Short mmCIF file of C-alpha atoms in Angstrom, two decimals:
data_model
loop_
_atom_site.label_atom_id
_atom_site.label_comp_id
_atom_site.label_asym_id
_atom_site.label_seq_id
_atom_site.Cartn_x
_atom_site.Cartn_y
_atom_site.Cartn_z
CA MET A 649 -117.03 162.41 95.10
CA GLU A 650 -117.95 165.95 94.22
CA ASN A 651 -120.73 165.74 96.71
CA ARG A 652 -118.39 164.46 99.33
CA LEU A 653 -115.93 167.27 98.60
CA ARG A 654 -118.69 169.85 98.85
CA LEU A 655 -119.80 168.38 102.16
CA PHE A 656 -116.27 168.57 103.48
CA LEU A 657 -115.86 172.16 102.41
CA LEU A 658 -119.25 173.08 103.73
CA SER A 659 -118.61 171.44 107.03
CA ALA A 660 -115.21 173.07 107.18
CA ALA A 661 -116.78 176.44 106.48
CA LEU A 662 -119.52 175.85 109.00
CA PHE A 663 -117.55 174.30 111.86
CA GLY A 664 -114.19 175.81 111.07
CA PRO A 665 -114.62 178.87 113.21
CA ILE A 666 -116.22 176.82 115.96
CA ALA A 667 -114.00 173.79 115.98
CA PRO A 668 -110.67 175.28 117.04
CA PRO A 669 -111.99 176.64 120.28
CA GLY A 670 -113.70 173.35 120.88
CA VAL A 671 -110.42 171.58 120.42
CA VAL A 672 -108.74 173.97 122.78
CA LEU A 673 -111.51 173.39 125.29
CA ALA A 674 -111.11 169.71 125.05
CA GLN A 675 -107.39 170.02 125.55
CA SER A 676 -107.50 172.36 128.58
CA PRO A 677 -108.02 170.20 131.64
CA THR A 678 -109.63 171.65 134.74
CA GLN A 679 -106.76 170.28 136.81
CA LEU A 680 -103.16 171.25 136.46
CA PRO A 681 -100.87 168.31 135.77
CA GLY A 682 -99.84 166.50 138.93
CA GLU A 683 -102.81 167.70 140.95
CA GLU A 684 -105.24 164.98 141.85
CA GLU A 685 -108.22 165.12 144.12
CA PRO A 686 -106.82 165.03 147.72
CA LEU A 687 -107.96 162.29 150.09
CA PHE A 688 -109.58 164.84 152.37
CA GLN A 689 -109.83 168.58 152.26
CA PRO A 690 -107.83 170.24 155.05
CA GLN A 691 -110.48 172.42 156.58
CA VAL A 692 -108.40 174.95 158.43
CA GLU A 693 -111.06 177.06 159.97
CA ARG A 694 -110.13 180.44 161.32
CA ARG A 695 -111.29 180.05 164.85
CA THR A 696 -111.51 182.92 167.25
CA VAL A 697 -112.12 182.28 170.88
CA ASP A 698 -114.53 184.75 172.31
CA ILE A 699 -112.80 185.71 175.51
CA SER A 700 -115.53 188.18 176.37
CA ALA A 701 -117.70 185.24 177.46
CA LEU A 702 -115.31 184.68 180.36
CA ASP A 703 -116.09 185.93 183.80
CA THR A 704 -113.82 188.88 184.56
CA GLU A 705 -112.97 189.66 188.16
CA ASN A 706 -111.27 193.01 188.24
CA PHE A 707 -113.20 194.49 191.16
CA GLU A 708 -112.76 194.07 194.89
CA ILE A 709 -115.35 195.31 197.36
CA GLY A 710 -115.71 195.02 201.08
CA PRO A 711 -116.19 196.59 204.49
CA PHE A 712 -113.41 197.67 206.82
CA LEU A 713 -112.98 198.38 210.51
CA GLY A 714 -110.12 200.09 212.24
CA PHE A 715 -108.82 202.92 214.32
CA LEU A 716 -108.40 206.54 213.32
CA SER A 717 -106.21 208.91 215.28
CA ILE A 718 -107.79 212.32 214.71
CA GLU A 719 -105.06 214.76 215.63
CA ASP A 720 -105.88 216.53 218.94
CA PHE A 721 -109.14 214.59 219.19
CA GLY A 722 -108.02 211.17 220.37
CA VAL A 723 -108.04 207.75 218.78
CA ASN A 724 -111.43 206.49 217.66
CA SER A 725 -112.87 203.56 215.81
CA VAL A 726 -113.54 203.98 212.10
CA ALA A 727 -115.75 201.90 209.82
CA GLY A 728 -116.48 202.05 206.14
CA ALA A 729 -116.31 200.39 202.77
CA ARG A 730 -113.81 200.11 199.95
CA LEU A 731 -114.11 199.42 196.25
CA SER A 732 -111.08 198.66 194.09
CA TYR A 733 -110.72 198.25 190.36
CA HIS A 734 -107.61 196.45 189.13
CA ILE A 735 -106.40 198.13 185.96
CA THR A 736 -103.33 195.95 185.46
CA GLU A 737 -101.60 193.47 187.71
CA ASP A 738 -99.57 196.39 189.07
CA PHE A 739 -102.01 199.29 189.30
CA PHE A 740 -105.43 199.62 190.82
CA VAL A 741 -107.80 202.39 191.77
CA ASP A 742 -109.38 202.40 195.20
CA ALA A 743 -112.38 204.37 196.42
CA SER A 744 -112.99 204.51 200.17
CA LEU A 745 -115.68 205.88 202.42
CA GLY A 746 -115.15 205.96 206.17
CA VAL A 747 -117.03 207.22 209.21
CA SER A 748 -115.69 208.01 212.67
CA LYS A 749 -116.45 210.30 215.60
CA ALA A 750 -113.98 212.53 217.40
CA ASP A 751 -113.41 212.53 221.14
CA LYS A 752 -112.82 215.59 223.25
CA THR A 753 -109.47 217.31 223.09
CA SER A 754 -107.31 217.23 226.18
CA TYR A 755 -108.01 220.94 226.65
CA GLU A 756 -111.77 220.31 226.75
CA LEU A 757 -111.29 217.48 229.20
CA LEU A 758 -109.03 219.47 231.53
CA SER A 759 -111.00 222.73 231.44
CA GLY A 760 -114.17 220.83 232.20
CA ALA A 761 -116.67 223.13 230.56
CA ALA A 762 -115.21 224.48 227.35
CA GLN A 763 -116.73 223.06 224.16
CA LEU A 764 -114.71 223.51 221.00
CA LEU A 765 -117.10 221.58 218.78
CA THR A 766 -120.74 220.67 218.93
CA ASP A 767 -121.69 217.02 218.93
CA ALA A 768 -122.62 217.09 215.21
CA GLN A 769 -119.31 218.74 214.33
CA ARG A 770 -117.43 215.83 215.89
CA ASP A 771 -118.70 213.46 213.21
CA TYR A 772 -115.79 212.62 210.96
CA THR A 773 -116.62 211.37 207.44
CA TYR A 774 -114.07 210.93 204.71
CA TYR A 775 -114.11 209.73 201.16
CA ASN A 776 -111.22 209.50 198.75
CA VAL A 777 -110.06 208.01 195.49
CA SER A 778 -106.54 206.63 195.36
CA LEU A 779 -104.20 205.08 192.87
CA GLY A 780 -102.58 201.93 194.19
CA TYR A 781 -99.42 200.16 193.15
CA ASN A 782 -98.77 196.52 194.05
CA LEU A 783 -95.30 195.73 195.36
CA PHE A 784 -93.67 192.38 196.09
CA ALA A 785 -96.42 190.09 194.89
CA GLY A 786 -95.57 186.61 196.08
CA GLU A 787 -96.42 183.87 198.49
CA SER A 788 -96.62 184.00 202.24
CA PHE A 789 -96.00 180.71 203.98
CA PHE A 790 -98.24 179.67 206.78
CA GLY A 791 -96.52 176.83 208.53
CA ALA A 792 -94.60 174.35 206.42
CA ARG A 793 -97.40 173.11 204.22
CA ARG A 794 -99.56 176.05 203.27
CA ALA A 795 -98.78 179.10 201.17
CA PHE A 796 -101.06 182.01 200.34
CA ASN A 797 -100.70 184.69 197.71
CA SER A 798 -100.05 188.12 199.09
CA ALA A 799 -98.83 191.53 198.07
CA LEU A 800 -97.88 194.82 199.59
CA TYR A 801 -99.30 197.94 197.99
CA LEU A 802 -98.80 201.68 198.11
CA LEU A 803 -101.74 204.06 197.90
CA GLY A 804 -101.88 207.76 197.22
CA GLY A 805 -104.97 209.80 196.62
CA ILE A 806 -107.18 212.79 197.20
CA GLY A 807 -110.61 213.24 198.67
CA SER A 808 -112.70 215.18 201.09
CA THR A 809 -113.12 215.05 204.85
CA GLU A 810 -116.15 216.42 206.62
CA PHE A 811 -115.14 217.35 210.13
CA GLY A 812 -115.50 220.29 212.50
CA GLY A 813 -118.32 221.87 210.53
CA GLY A 814 -116.70 221.96 207.12
CA ASP A 815 -115.50 219.95 204.15
CA ARG A 816 -111.74 219.80 203.87
CA PHE A 817 -109.59 218.82 200.92
CA THR A 818 -107.64 215.78 202.04
CA ALA A 819 -104.58 214.07 200.63
CA SER A 820 -103.85 210.55 201.76
CA VAL A 821 -100.92 208.16 201.52
CA GLY A 822 -100.97 204.58 202.69
CA LEU A 823 -99.26 201.24 202.77
CA GLY A 824 -101.28 198.04 202.76
CA TYR A 825 -100.93 194.29 202.76
CA ARG A 826 -103.29 192.09 200.76
CA PHE A 827 -103.58 188.49 201.86
CA ILE A 828 -105.46 186.42 199.29
CA ALA A 829 -107.20 183.66 201.20
CA THR A 830 -109.06 182.15 198.24
CA ASP A 831 -109.75 183.10 194.64
CA TRP A 832 -112.60 185.34 195.68
CA LEU A 833 -111.60 186.59 199.12
CA ALA A 834 -108.81 188.86 200.27
CA ILE A 835 -107.96 190.18 203.70
CA HIS A 836 -106.33 193.59 203.85
CA VAL A 837 -104.42 195.39 206.57
CA MET A 838 -103.64 199.00 205.80
CA MET A 839 -102.09 202.04 207.41
CA ARG A 840 -102.95 205.40 205.96
CA ASP A 841 -102.33 209.04 206.75
CA HIS A 842 -105.08 211.56 205.97
CA ILE A 843 -103.65 215.05 205.67
CA PHE A 844 -105.81 218.17 205.70
CA GLN A 845 -105.74 221.74 206.95
CA HIS A 846 -108.09 223.26 209.49
CA ASP A 847 -108.35 226.36 211.67
CA LEU A 848 -110.46 225.00 214.49
CA PHE A 849 -108.02 226.37 217.05
CA GLY A 850 -107.90 229.83 215.51
CA VAL A 851 -104.74 229.25 213.49
CA ASP A 852 -104.24 227.26 210.32
CA LYS A 853 -102.71 223.92 210.95
CA THR A 854 -101.95 220.84 208.92
CA SER A 855 -103.34 217.82 210.66
CA HIS A 856 -102.11 214.27 210.15
CA ASN A 857 -104.68 211.63 210.93
CA PHE A 858 -103.37 208.10 210.99
CA GLU A 859 -105.69 205.24 210.29
CA VAL A 860 -105.11 201.53 210.74
CA GLN A 861 -107.77 199.36 209.17
CA SER A 862 -108.52 195.81 208.28
CA ALA A 863 -110.80 194.99 205.37
CA ILE A 864 -112.41 191.83 204.08
CA MET A 865 -112.77 192.19 200.34
CA PHE A 866 -114.50 190.08 197.73
CA PHE A 867 -113.44 189.80 194.12
CA PHE A 868 -116.20 190.07 191.54
CA MET B 1237 -103.80 166.13 162.02
CA GLN B 1238 -105.02 169.70 161.87
CA PHE B 1239 -108.38 168.49 160.78
CA ARG B 1240 -108.60 166.34 163.87
CA LEU B 1241 -107.51 169.25 166.01
CA VAL B 1242 -110.19 171.44 164.57
CA LEU B 1243 -112.76 168.75 165.16
CA ILE B 1244 -111.60 168.31 168.73
CA LEU B 1245 -111.59 172.04 169.22
CA CYS B 1246 -115.03 172.49 167.80
CA GLY B 1247 -116.20 169.61 169.92
CA CYS B 1248 -114.73 170.96 173.08
CA LEU B 1249 -115.89 174.44 172.31
CA VAL B 1250 -119.38 173.13 172.10
CA SER B 1251 -118.97 171.02 175.19
CA GLY B 1252 -117.28 173.94 176.88
CA GLN B 1253 -120.18 176.16 176.20
CA VAL B 1254 -122.75 173.54 177.04
CA VAL B 1255 -121.11 172.32 180.23
CA GLY B 1256 -119.64 175.63 181.24
CA ALA B 1257 -122.77 177.59 181.72
CA LEU B 1258 -120.63 180.06 183.65
CA GLY B 1259 -118.82 181.08 180.50
CA GLU B 1260 -116.01 178.53 180.68
CA ILE B 1261 -114.12 177.94 177.47
CA ALA B 1262 -112.23 174.76 176.62
CA VAL B 1263 -109.17 174.96 174.38
CA GLU B 1264 -106.20 172.87 173.37
CA ILE B 1265 -102.64 174.04 173.80
CA ALA B 1266 -100.61 174.77 170.67
CA ASP B 1267 -97.52 176.19 172.36
CA PRO B 1268 -94.82 173.70 173.42
CA TYR B 1269 -95.92 174.33 176.98
CA ILE B 1270 -97.64 176.91 179.16
CA GLU B 1271 -96.82 177.82 182.74
CA LEU B 1272 -99.36 177.92 185.52
CA HIS B 1273 -98.75 180.47 188.25
CA THR B 1274 -100.30 180.31 191.70
CA GLY B 1275 -101.79 183.77 191.30
CA PRO B 1276 -102.57 186.43 188.72
CA GLY B 1277 -99.21 188.20 188.70
CA ARG B 1278 -95.57 187.93 187.64
CA GLY B 1279 -94.45 187.51 191.22
CA TYR B 1280 -96.50 184.43 191.94
CA PRO B 1281 -94.44 181.28 191.35
CA VAL B 1282 -94.89 178.78 188.53
CA PHE B 1283 -96.05 175.52 190.03
CA TYR B 1284 -97.16 173.48 187.05
CA VAL B 1285 -96.52 173.17 183.33
CA VAL B 1286 -99.00 171.95 180.73
CA GLU B 1287 -97.68 170.53 177.46
CA ARG B 1288 -98.78 170.90 173.88
CA GLY B 1289 -101.89 168.99 172.95
CA GLU B 1290 -103.42 168.98 176.41
CA GLN B 1291 -106.86 170.34 177.04
CA ILE B 1292 -107.40 173.25 179.38
CA THR B 1293 -110.53 175.07 180.46
CA LEU B 1294 -110.50 178.82 180.85
CA LEU B 1295 -112.39 179.72 184.01
CA LYS B 1296 -112.06 183.44 184.55
CA ARG B 1297 -109.94 186.47 183.95
CA ARG B 1298 -108.30 189.05 186.20
CA THR B 1299 -106.49 191.91 184.44
CA ASP B 1300 -104.20 190.14 181.92
CA TRP B 1301 -104.26 186.76 183.63
CA PHE B 1302 -106.54 183.83 182.98
CA GLN B 1303 -107.43 181.17 185.49
CA VAL B 1304 -107.35 177.74 183.82
CA ARG B 1305 -108.12 174.20 184.85
CA THR B 1306 -106.11 171.34 183.34
CA ALA B 1307 -107.47 167.94 182.40
CA ARG B 1308 -106.03 166.64 185.68
CA GLY B 1309 -107.89 169.23 187.68
CA LYS B 1310 -104.96 171.56 188.48
CA GLU B 1311 -106.03 175.19 188.65
CA GLY B 1312 -103.63 178.03 188.03
CA TRP B 1313 -103.14 181.37 186.33
CA VAL B 1314 -101.71 181.86 182.85
CA TYR B 1315 -100.52 185.12 181.38
CA ARG B 1316 -102.41 186.39 178.37
CA ASP B 1317 -99.45 186.32 175.97
CA GLN B 1318 -98.92 182.60 176.50
CA LEU B 1319 -102.57 181.93 175.95
CA ALA B 1320 -102.79 184.06 172.84
CA ARG B 1321 -100.59 181.61 170.94
CA THR B 1322 -102.47 178.75 172.52
CA LEU B 1323 -105.97 179.52 171.57
CA ASN B 1324 -105.64 179.16 167.82
CA PRO B 1325 -104.33 175.83 166.61
CA ASP B 1326 -103.70 177.05 163.08
CA GLY B 1327 -100.88 179.26 164.30
CA SER B 1328 -102.78 182.50 163.97
CA VAL B 1329 -102.84 184.71 166.99
CA VAL B 1330 -106.27 185.09 168.43
CA ALA B 1331 -107.42 188.56 169.18
CA ILE B 1332 -108.20 188.59 172.87
CA ARG B 1333 -110.56 191.45 173.17
CA ASP B 1334 -108.80 194.11 175.07
CA PRO B 1335 -109.31 197.82 175.19
CA SER B 1336 -106.42 198.75 173.00
CA TRP B 1337 -105.93 201.91 171.02
CA GLU B 1338 -108.58 200.82 168.50
CA ASP B 1339 -111.09 200.21 171.25
CA PHE B 1340 -110.13 203.47 172.80
CA GLU B 1341 -111.24 205.14 169.61
CA ALA B 1342 -114.50 203.21 169.65
CA ARG B 1343 -115.27 203.78 173.33
CA ARG B 1344 -118.69 204.79 174.52
CA TRP B 1345 -118.63 205.40 178.27
CA GLU B 1346 -115.99 207.22 180.20
CA MET B 1347 -115.65 207.80 183.95
CA SER B 1348 -113.07 210.21 185.22
CA PHE B 1349 -111.82 211.37 188.56
CA SER B 1350 -109.71 214.47 188.80
CA GLY B 1351 -108.34 217.02 191.20
CA GLY B 1352 -106.99 220.51 190.90
CA GLU B 1353 -107.56 224.14 191.67
CA PHE B 1354 -110.71 226.23 191.42
CA ASP B 1355 -110.25 229.94 192.03
CA GLY B 1356 -107.44 229.31 194.51
CA ALA B 1357 -109.21 226.48 196.33
CA ASN B 1358 -108.87 222.72 195.91
CA VAL B 1359 -111.38 220.90 193.76
CA ILE B 1360 -112.14 217.22 193.27
CA ALA B 1361 -114.40 216.18 190.44
CA LEU B 1362 -116.22 213.15 189.13
CA THR B 1363 -117.36 213.00 185.50
CA ALA B 1364 -119.39 210.47 183.56
CA GLY B 1365 -119.33 210.85 179.81
CA TYR B 1366 -121.19 209.20 176.95
CA ALA B 1367 -119.88 209.46 173.39
CA LEU B 1368 -122.59 210.42 170.92
CA SER B 1369 -120.14 210.21 168.02
CA GLU B 1370 -116.38 210.01 167.79
CA ASN B 1371 -116.15 213.77 168.11
CA LEU B 1372 -118.99 214.64 170.47
CA SER B 1373 -119.62 213.50 174.03
CA LEU B 1374 -122.16 214.41 176.64
CA GLU B 1375 -120.84 214.68 180.19
CA LEU B 1376 -122.32 214.84 183.66
CA ASN B 1377 -120.07 216.66 186.09
CA TYR B 1378 -119.99 216.70 189.86
CA SER B 1379 -117.32 218.77 191.58
CA LYS B 1380 -116.61 219.65 195.14
CA VAL B 1381 -114.57 222.77 195.79
CA LEU B 1382 -112.98 222.84 199.23
CA GLY B 1383 -111.97 226.37 200.15
CA ARG B 1384 -110.91 227.89 203.43
CA PHE B 1385 -114.12 229.77 204.06
CA SER B 1386 -116.62 227.72 202.15
CA SER B 1387 -117.15 224.61 200.13
CA LEU B 1388 -119.04 224.37 196.85
CA ASP B 1389 -121.02 221.47 195.43
CA MET B 1390 -121.29 221.84 191.67
CA THR B 1391 -123.53 219.69 189.50
CA GLY B 1392 -123.74 220.23 185.80
CA ILE B 1393 -123.84 218.97 182.27
CA SER B 1394 -121.47 219.74 179.45
CA ILE B 1395 -120.84 218.90 175.86
CA LEU B 1396 -117.34 217.94 174.79
CA HIS B 1397 -115.91 218.20 171.30
CA GLN B 1398 -112.77 216.34 170.20
CA PRO B 1399 -111.71 217.49 166.75
CA PHE B 1400 -108.98 214.82 166.44
CA PRO B 1401 -110.09 211.76 168.41
CA GLU B 1402 -107.48 209.57 166.67
CA TRP B 1403 -104.53 211.56 168.02
CA ARG B 1404 -102.68 210.00 170.92
CA VAL B 1405 -102.68 213.37 172.64
CA SER B 1406 -106.06 214.67 171.67
CA PRO B 1407 -107.28 218.21 172.39
CA PHE B 1408 -110.88 218.84 173.37
CA PHE B 1409 -113.23 221.75 174.00
CA THR B 1410 -116.10 221.85 176.47
CA LEU B 1411 -119.17 223.98 176.99
CA GLY B 1412 -121.25 223.47 180.09
CA THR B 1413 -123.81 224.72 182.51
CA GLY B 1414 -125.08 223.76 185.95
CA SER B 1415 -125.75 224.93 189.45
CA LEU B 1416 -123.64 225.24 192.55
CA LYS B 1417 -124.39 225.26 196.24
CA ILE B 1418 -122.15 227.37 198.47
CA LYS B 1419 -121.72 226.19 202.06
CA PRO B 1420 -119.78 228.65 204.20
CA ALA B 1421 -117.52 227.16 206.85
CA ALA B 1422 -119.06 226.79 210.28
CA THR B 1423 -116.36 228.93 211.88
CA LEU B 1424 -117.79 231.98 210.10
CA VAL B 1425 -120.51 234.10 211.65
CA GLN B 1426 -124.06 233.13 210.69
CA PRO B 1427 -123.34 230.86 207.76
CA GLN B 1428 -126.03 230.61 205.15
CA ASP B 1429 -126.14 228.30 202.13
CA ARG B 1430 -126.55 229.92 198.72
CA ASP B 1431 -127.47 228.48 195.34
CA GLU B 1432 -126.15 229.94 192.09
CA ASP B 1433 -126.15 228.94 188.43
CA TYR B 1434 -123.03 228.81 186.34
CA SER B 1435 -121.88 228.24 182.81
CA ASN B 1436 -118.37 227.42 181.68
CA VAL B 1437 -116.15 227.00 178.68
CA GLY B 1438 -113.07 224.83 178.69
CA ILE B 1439 -110.13 223.39 176.82
CA GLY B 1440 -108.06 220.32 177.58
CA ILE B 1441 -106.18 217.27 176.39
CA LYS B 1442 -106.77 213.55 176.75
CA THR B 1443 -103.96 211.03 176.52
CA HIS B 1444 -104.45 207.30 176.18
CA LEU B 1445 -102.10 205.68 178.69
CA SER B 1446 -102.87 201.97 178.53
CA ARG B 1447 -105.76 199.54 178.21
CA ARG B 1448 -108.78 201.27 179.72
CA PHE B 1449 -106.86 204.17 181.07
CA LEU B 1450 -106.58 207.80 180.01
CA MET B 1451 -105.18 210.93 181.50
CA ARG B 1452 -107.09 214.21 181.29
CA ILE B 1453 -105.81 217.72 181.81
CA GLU B 1454 -108.26 220.58 181.47
CA TYR B 1455 -108.77 224.27 182.05
CA LYS B 1456 -112.21 225.80 182.49
CA SER B 1457 -113.38 229.37 182.72
CA TYR B 1458 -116.62 229.85 184.67
CA VAL B 1459 -119.23 232.53 184.89
CA VAL B 1460 -121.26 232.32 188.11
CA PHE B 1461 -124.55 234.21 187.80
CA THR B 1462 -124.94 235.82 191.19
CA ASN B 1463 -127.90 237.93 192.20
CA ARG B 1464 -125.52 240.73 192.99
CA ASN B 1465 -124.53 243.41 190.49
CA GLU B 1466 -121.58 241.60 189.03
CA ASN B 1467 -120.95 238.00 188.13
CA GLU B 1468 -117.99 236.07 189.38
CA GLU B 1469 -115.57 234.55 186.92
CA PRO B 1470 -113.50 231.84 188.56
CA LYS B 1471 -110.95 229.77 186.63
CA GLU B 1472 -110.27 226.08 187.13
CA TRP B 1473 -107.37 223.71 186.44
CA LYS B 1474 -107.77 219.95 186.78
CA ILE B 1475 -105.73 216.83 186.14
CA GLY B 1476 -107.05 213.32 186.50
CA PHE B 1477 -107.51 209.81 185.29
CA ALA B 1478 -110.33 208.32 183.30
CA PHE B 1479 -111.48 204.82 182.40
CA PHE B 1480 -113.48 203.97 179.40
CA PHE B 1481 -115.82 201.04 178.74
#
């Protein structure tokens, strides 16, 4: 009996400090009441779609042909290339390079012998960079069954014209029509005025040079 | 349900990237519906509607429009905002990578085209810049000055410092050097080309307009080292647009 009492006291002294936490441990379940193991874990994965893998087609490039009326020097054919970058669905930037050759002025033709410009000085080369704005995007109907996407656009820009033995600062304004034949092909018709100053006739004059061109452009 | 969606999405993502070697991406629609336009623009009419739960394949992108193909083979253009809610089935908006303000701050390459006045004559300029850090850029400049009596071709290099790149209207300072070729107009007597070296110092501002687009306004003061007794000191004003990549 005494032994048993001593054992109890001893065990109480020994395990006393340890037991209460143990009891607490045993009584604290890992799960809150009412929470059982779910049938399946909802694995909501944060998924981001990497759009950068998509093919972007914001550029248009292509050749053009047309006519350029060089003021006082007749109407001549013009050829060149255009590159556009579409910034938004409304705005784009267009870079153009065109080459033409001037005829003789009526004075040169009538006088018979007078030469205002040498042959090399008659070469007309222009390049410019313009900001374009798309107007009236919509569909153009071709007969009763077919419709094509199309848009009008306005262009305004600056550049340089090499003509008459000098480079001339040139402003240009234009109006164009883009006819989108397929996803990757567009046909353009554009009218543009190239405005620059020259003194080839001894006095300063502002010359307006109207161009009408048609371009076939490819999206890439 | 969501679990199945995720599985389907993962599956079609994989299939999309296996089948679509051209970078096509397959997704499932989470919006009630999306509208397909005939072309990449507001003005092109809606011709088809795809409902929630249907699969679509993203084919390509033009500005903010995506060309998609439906399960039934219809192809049309969807605006980015509609797709943004579509791409993530868990209701979170996917970040379609777009050069926003944050990207603008992290840009590396910049191309700009500007026009203005150089010593009373017109100038047009092309600049390609590469950002070494968020404050410092290296720029290659090509300008053409078109005067009455001569034209100049200027090629040079400059370093640009932006003390506050995070500002929406951010000032910058430039320091540059290069060479210029003077071509007198042919109407003058005995024209002769001349080459000179120049250095310049400049100040300007850049403003982020939208997406990849900035506006630049700058003023530069040049010193042209002529072989005559005194140097010329032309001043230049320019305004233009720039894109960044």
